[in-house]
Short mmCIF file of C-alpha atoms and ligand atoms in Angstrom, two decimals:
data_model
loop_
_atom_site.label_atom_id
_atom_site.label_comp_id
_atom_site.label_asym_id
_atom_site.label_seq_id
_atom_site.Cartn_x
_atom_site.Cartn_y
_atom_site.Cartn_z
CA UNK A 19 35.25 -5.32 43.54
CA UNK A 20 32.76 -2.66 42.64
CA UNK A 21 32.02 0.55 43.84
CA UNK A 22 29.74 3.71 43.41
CA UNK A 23 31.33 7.05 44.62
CA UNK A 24 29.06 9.82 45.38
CA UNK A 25 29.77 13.37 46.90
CA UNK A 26 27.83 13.61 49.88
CA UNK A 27 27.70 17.77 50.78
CA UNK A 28 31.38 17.82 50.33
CA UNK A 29 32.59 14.36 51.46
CA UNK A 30 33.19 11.65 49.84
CA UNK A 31 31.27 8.57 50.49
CA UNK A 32 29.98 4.62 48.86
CA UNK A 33 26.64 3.87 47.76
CA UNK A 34 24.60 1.21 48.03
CA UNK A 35 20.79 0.36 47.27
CA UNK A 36 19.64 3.53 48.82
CA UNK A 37 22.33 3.78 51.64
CA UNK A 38 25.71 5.85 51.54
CA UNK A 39 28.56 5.07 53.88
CA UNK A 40 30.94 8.17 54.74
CA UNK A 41 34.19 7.24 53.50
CA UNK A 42 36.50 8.38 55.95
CA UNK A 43 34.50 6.94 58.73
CA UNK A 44 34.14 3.29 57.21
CA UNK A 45 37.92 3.64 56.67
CA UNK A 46 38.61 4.36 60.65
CA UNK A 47 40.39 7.81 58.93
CA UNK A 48 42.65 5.83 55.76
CA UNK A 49 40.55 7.81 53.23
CA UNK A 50 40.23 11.43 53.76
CA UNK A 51 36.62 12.97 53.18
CA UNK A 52 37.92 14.28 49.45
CA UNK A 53 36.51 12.69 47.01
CA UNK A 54 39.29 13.56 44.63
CA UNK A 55 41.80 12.14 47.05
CA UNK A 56 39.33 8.75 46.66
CA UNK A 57 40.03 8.55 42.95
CA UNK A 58 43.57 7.64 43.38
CA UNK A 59 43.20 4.84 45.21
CA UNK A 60 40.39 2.45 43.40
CA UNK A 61 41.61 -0.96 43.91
CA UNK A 62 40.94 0.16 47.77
CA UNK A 63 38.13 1.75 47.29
CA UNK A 64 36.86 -1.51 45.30
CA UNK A 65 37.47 -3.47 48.13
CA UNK A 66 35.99 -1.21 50.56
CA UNK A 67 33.23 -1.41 48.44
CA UNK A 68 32.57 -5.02 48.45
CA UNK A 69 32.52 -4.91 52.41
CA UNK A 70 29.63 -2.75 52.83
CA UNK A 71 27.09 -4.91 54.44
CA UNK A 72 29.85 -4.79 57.36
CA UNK A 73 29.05 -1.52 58.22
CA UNK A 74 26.47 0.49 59.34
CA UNK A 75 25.34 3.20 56.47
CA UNK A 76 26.09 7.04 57.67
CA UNK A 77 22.12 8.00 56.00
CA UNK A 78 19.96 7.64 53.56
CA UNK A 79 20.30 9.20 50.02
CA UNK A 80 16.82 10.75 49.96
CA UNK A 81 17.90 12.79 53.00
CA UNK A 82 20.94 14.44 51.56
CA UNK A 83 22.31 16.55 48.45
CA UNK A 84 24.45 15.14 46.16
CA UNK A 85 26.86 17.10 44.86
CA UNK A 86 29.17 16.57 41.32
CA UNK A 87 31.15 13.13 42.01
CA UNK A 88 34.41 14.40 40.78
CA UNK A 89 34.05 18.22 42.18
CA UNK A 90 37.46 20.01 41.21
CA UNK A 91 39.05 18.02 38.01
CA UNK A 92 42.30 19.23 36.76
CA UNK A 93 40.58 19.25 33.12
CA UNK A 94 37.11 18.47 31.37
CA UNK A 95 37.20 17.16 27.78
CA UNK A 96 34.16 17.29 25.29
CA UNK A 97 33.58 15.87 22.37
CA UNK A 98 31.60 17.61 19.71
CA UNK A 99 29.49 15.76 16.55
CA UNK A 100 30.22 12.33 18.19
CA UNK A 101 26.53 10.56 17.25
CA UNK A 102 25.97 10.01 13.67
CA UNK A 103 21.94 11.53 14.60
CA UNK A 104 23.34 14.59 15.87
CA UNK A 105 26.17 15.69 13.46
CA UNK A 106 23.37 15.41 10.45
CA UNK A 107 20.75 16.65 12.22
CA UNK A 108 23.68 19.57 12.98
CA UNK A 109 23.83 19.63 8.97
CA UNK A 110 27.67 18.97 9.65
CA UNK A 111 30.02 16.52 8.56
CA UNK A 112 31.03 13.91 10.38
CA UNK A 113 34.41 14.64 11.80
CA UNK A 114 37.61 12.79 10.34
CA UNK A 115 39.16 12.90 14.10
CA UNK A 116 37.21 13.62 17.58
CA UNK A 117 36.25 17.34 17.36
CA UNK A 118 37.27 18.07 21.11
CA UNK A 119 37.14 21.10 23.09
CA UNK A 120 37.40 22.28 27.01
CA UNK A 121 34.48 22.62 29.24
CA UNK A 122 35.98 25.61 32.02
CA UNK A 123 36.30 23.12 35.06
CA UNK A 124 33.99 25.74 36.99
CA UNK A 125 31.04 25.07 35.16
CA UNK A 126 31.01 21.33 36.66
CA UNK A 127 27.96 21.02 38.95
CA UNK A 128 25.83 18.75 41.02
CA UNK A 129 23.06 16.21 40.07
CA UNK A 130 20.41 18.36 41.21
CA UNK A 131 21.91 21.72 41.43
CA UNK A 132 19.86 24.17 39.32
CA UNK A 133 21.02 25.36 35.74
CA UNK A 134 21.71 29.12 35.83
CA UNK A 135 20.51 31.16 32.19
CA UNK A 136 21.67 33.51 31.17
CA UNK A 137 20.02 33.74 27.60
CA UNK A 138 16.52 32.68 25.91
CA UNK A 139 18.56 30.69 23.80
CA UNK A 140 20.36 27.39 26.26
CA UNK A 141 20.40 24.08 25.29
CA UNK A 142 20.82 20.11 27.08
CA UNK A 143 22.57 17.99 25.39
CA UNK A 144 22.85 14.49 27.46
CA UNK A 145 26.05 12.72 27.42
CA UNK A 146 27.53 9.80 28.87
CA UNK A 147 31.04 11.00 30.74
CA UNK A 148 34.49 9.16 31.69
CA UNK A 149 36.21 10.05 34.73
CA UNK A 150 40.29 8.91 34.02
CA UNK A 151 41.63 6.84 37.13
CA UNK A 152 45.13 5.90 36.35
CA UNK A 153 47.19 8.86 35.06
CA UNK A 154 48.98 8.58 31.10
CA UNK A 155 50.12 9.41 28.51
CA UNK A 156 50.30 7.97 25.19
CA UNK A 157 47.52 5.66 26.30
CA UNK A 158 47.06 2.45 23.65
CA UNK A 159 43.51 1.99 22.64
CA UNK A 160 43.74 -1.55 23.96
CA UNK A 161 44.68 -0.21 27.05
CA UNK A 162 42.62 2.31 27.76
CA UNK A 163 39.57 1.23 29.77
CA UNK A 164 42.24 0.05 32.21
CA UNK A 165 42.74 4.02 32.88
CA UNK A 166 39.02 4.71 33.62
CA UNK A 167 38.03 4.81 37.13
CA UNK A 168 34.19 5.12 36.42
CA UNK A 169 31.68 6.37 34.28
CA UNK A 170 28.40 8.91 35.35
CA UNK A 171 25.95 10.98 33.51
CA UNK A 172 26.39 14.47 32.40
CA UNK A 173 24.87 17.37 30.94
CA UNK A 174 27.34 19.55 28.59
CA UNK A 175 24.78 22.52 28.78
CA UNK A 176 25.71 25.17 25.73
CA UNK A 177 24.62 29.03 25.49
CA UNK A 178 23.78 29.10 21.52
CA UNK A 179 24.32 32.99 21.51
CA UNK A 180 27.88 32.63 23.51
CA UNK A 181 28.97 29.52 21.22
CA UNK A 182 28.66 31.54 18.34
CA UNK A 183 29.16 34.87 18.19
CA UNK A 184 32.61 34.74 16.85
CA UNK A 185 34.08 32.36 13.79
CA UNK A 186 35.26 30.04 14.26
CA UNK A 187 32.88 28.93 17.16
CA UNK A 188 33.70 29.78 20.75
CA UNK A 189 32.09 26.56 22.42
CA UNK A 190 34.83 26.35 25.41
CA UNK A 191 32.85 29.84 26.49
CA UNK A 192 29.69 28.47 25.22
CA UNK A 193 29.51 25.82 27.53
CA UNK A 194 31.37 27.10 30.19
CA UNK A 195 28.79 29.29 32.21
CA UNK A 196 28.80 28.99 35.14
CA UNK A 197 25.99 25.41 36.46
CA UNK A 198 26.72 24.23 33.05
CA UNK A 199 28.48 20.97 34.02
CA UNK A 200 26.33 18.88 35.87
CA UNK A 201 27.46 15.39 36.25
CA UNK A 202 26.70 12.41 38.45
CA UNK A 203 24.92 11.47 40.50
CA UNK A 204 27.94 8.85 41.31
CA UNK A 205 30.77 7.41 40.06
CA UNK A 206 30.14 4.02 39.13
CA UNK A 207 33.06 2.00 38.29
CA UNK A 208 33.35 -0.17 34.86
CA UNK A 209 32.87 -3.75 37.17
CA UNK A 210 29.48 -2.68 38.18
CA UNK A 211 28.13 -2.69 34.80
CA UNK A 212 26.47 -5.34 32.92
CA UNK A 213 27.70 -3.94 29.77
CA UNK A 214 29.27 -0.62 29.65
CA UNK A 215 29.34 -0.19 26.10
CA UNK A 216 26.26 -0.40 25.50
CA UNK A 217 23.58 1.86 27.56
CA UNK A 218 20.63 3.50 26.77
CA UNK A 219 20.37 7.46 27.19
CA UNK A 220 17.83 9.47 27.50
CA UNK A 221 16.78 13.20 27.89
CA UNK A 222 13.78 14.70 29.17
CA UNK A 223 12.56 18.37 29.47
CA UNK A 224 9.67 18.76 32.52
CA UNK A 225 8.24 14.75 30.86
CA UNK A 226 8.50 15.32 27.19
CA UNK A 227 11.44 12.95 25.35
CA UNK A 228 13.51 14.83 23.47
CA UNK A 229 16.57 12.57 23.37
CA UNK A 230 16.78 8.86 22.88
CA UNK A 231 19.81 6.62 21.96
CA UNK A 232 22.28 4.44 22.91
CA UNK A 233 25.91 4.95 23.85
CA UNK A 234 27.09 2.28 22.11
CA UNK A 235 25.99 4.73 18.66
CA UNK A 236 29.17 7.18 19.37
CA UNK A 237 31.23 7.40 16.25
CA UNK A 238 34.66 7.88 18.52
CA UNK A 239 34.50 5.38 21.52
CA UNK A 240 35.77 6.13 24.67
CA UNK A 241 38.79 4.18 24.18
CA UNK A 242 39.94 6.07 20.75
CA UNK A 243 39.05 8.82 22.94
CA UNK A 244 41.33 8.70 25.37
CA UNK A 245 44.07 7.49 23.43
CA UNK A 246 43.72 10.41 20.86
CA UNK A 247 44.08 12.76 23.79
CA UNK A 248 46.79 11.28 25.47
CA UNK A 249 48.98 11.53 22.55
CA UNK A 250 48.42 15.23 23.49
CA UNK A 251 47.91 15.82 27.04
CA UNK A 252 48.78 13.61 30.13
CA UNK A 253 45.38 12.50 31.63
CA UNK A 254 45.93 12.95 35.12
CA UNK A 255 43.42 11.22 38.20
CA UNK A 256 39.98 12.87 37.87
CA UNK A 257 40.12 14.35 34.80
CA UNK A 258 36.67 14.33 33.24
CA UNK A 259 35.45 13.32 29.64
CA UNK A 260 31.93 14.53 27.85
CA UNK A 261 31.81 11.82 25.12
CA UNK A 262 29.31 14.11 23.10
CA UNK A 263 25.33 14.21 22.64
CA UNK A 264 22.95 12.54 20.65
CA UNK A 265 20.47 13.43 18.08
CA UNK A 266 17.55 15.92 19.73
CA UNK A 267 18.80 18.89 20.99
CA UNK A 268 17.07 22.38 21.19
CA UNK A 269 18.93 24.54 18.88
CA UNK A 270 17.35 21.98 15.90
CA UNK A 271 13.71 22.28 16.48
CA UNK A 272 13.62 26.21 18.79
CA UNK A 273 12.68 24.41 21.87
CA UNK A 274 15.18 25.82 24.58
CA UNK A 275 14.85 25.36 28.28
CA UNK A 276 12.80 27.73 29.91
CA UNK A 277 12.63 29.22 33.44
CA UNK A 278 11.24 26.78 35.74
CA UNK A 279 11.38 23.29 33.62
CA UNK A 280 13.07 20.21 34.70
CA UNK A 281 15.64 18.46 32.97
CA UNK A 282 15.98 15.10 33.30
CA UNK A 283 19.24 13.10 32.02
CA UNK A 284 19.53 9.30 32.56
CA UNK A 285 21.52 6.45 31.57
CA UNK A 286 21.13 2.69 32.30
CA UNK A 287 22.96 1.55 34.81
CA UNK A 288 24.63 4.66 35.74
CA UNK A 289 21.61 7.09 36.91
CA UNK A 290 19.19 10.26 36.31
CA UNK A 291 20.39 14.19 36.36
CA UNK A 292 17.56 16.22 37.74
CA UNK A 293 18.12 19.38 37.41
CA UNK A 294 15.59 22.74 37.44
CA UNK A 295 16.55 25.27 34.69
CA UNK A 296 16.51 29.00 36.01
CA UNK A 297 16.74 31.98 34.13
CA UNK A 298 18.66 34.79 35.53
CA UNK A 299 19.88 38.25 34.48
CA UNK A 300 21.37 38.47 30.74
CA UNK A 301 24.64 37.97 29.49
CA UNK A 302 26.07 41.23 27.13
CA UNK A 303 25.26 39.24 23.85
CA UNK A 304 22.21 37.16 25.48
CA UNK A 305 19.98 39.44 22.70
CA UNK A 306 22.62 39.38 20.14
CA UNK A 307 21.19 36.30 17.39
CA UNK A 308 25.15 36.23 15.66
CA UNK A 309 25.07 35.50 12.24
CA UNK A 310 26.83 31.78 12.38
CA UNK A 311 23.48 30.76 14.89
CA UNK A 312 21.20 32.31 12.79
CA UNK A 313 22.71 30.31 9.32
CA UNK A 314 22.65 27.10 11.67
CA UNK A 315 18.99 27.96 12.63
CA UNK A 316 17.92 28.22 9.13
CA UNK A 317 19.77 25.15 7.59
CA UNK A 318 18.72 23.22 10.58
CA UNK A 319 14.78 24.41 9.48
CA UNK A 320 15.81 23.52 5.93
CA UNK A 321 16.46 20.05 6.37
CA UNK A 322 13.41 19.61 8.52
CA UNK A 323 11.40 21.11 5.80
CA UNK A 324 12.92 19.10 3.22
CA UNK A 325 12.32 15.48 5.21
CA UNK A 326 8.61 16.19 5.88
ZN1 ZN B 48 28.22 18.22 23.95
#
């Protein structure tokens, strides 16, 4: 009763090994070719899943481009500070509640689509991400994995410049760009997991580590997630979830991505991001160094200073 859900050029279809199988054609026409539409109906979809070997697979992944599994959510979550590594390494505190904000839903991209810059000054940060399945609201921690349809890999790219040039911090703009959401490369549901709590993440720029961890390190699970949010907002079907990033990113040591390199985002079990970083024309501020990123810069070479 397990499935992986990927967005074949637009349609949605099941993966398996290195096959996919259209989902509207294995169907005979009961699923549409939306992958959104797929989403709300997962028990289905589970049992379509289990049945591949009956059909005949519509190509070979090699041959095709993924695109974002969940292309047009209602809403994308983020959560800021959420690894222990990163908020000190941040020189923050850690937060008392889940310090969330909104990635624009048109910044969510495909697992190989390219990552538009438009500053010297753009940063990875890998996260593991949590696509709801069953609408709710006021969502019980207990009950809560029973609303996830699947989990993938993401990358909540941030503009340092855009993020801070006004105080408080603008990060919904910041990480909003336009590419800055790639996610994927499927949707693999919870059952086809050996042990979704606990997966090893990783981050890569052109073959050099620069993040290592394990999701099962995030201070706010996914569970207190989404029941902290739903005592807000109703989660609907599709609505996607950056769980935050671990310890690593470029902001702490100066090493942005640069025109040309590859990053590469992966998670056990789930999959790898590839995805080429190119710059393009400037933003108005991209030269601007505000004064909150410069004070973050120079606390952030501080405490590297003080621990050598
Ligand atoms: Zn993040």
């Amino acid at each position: 009763m397990a499935f992986r859900l990927a967005n074949i050029e637009g349609r949605a279809a099941l993966v398996s090994g290195d096959a996919y199988y259209d989902l509207e054609d294995i169907s005979n026409g009961n699923f549409s070719g939306d992958p959104m539409q797929a989403l709300e109906r997962l028990s289905e979809l589970s049992a379509l899943g289990a049945q591949l070997d009956n059909f005949e697979p519509s190509g070979q992944l090699a041959d095709v481009e993924l695109g974002p599994p969940i292309p047009n959510p209602k809403n994308c979550y983020a959560v800021g500070l959420n690894y222990r590594n990163h908020a000190e390494e941040s020189n923050m505190d850690i937060p008392p509640v889940p310090m969330v904000f909104t990635k624009h839903t048109s910044c969510i991209s495909g697992p190989t689509a390219n990552i538009e810059m438009r500053s010297d000054y753009v940063d990875y940060e890998a996260e593991l991400v949590a696509v709801i399945g069953k609408p709710g609201k006021d969502i019980a921690r207990d009950d809560a994995w029973q609303h996830v349809a699947g989990l993938c890999v993401g990358q909540d790219i941030s503009d340092r410049p855009m993020q801070f040039s006004a105080a408080p911090p603008q990060f919904n703009l910041g990480k909003s760009f336009d590419t800055f959401g790639p996610i994927g490369p499927v949707l693999t549901s919870l059952d086809s997991l050996d042990d979704y709590r606990s997966m090893e993440i990783q981050c890569d720029v052109s073959g050099e580590l620069r993040q290592k961890d394990n999701v099962d390190d995030l201070i706010f699970d996914i569970p207190f997630i989404i029941s902290y949010l739903s005592e807000i907002v109703t989660l609907n079907t599709g609505d996607v979830i950056f769980t935050g990033t671990p310890a690593g990113v470029g902001v702490i040591d100066g090493k942005y991505l640069r025109d040309g390199e590859i990053l590469t985002t992966s998670i056990a079990g789930l999959g790898t991001l590839r995805n080429r970083c190119v710059r393009v024309a400037d933003h108005s501020r991209a030269a601007i160094v505000p004064d909150a990123f410069s004070k973050l810069l120079a606390a952030a070479r501080e405490k590297a200073g003080a621990q050598k």
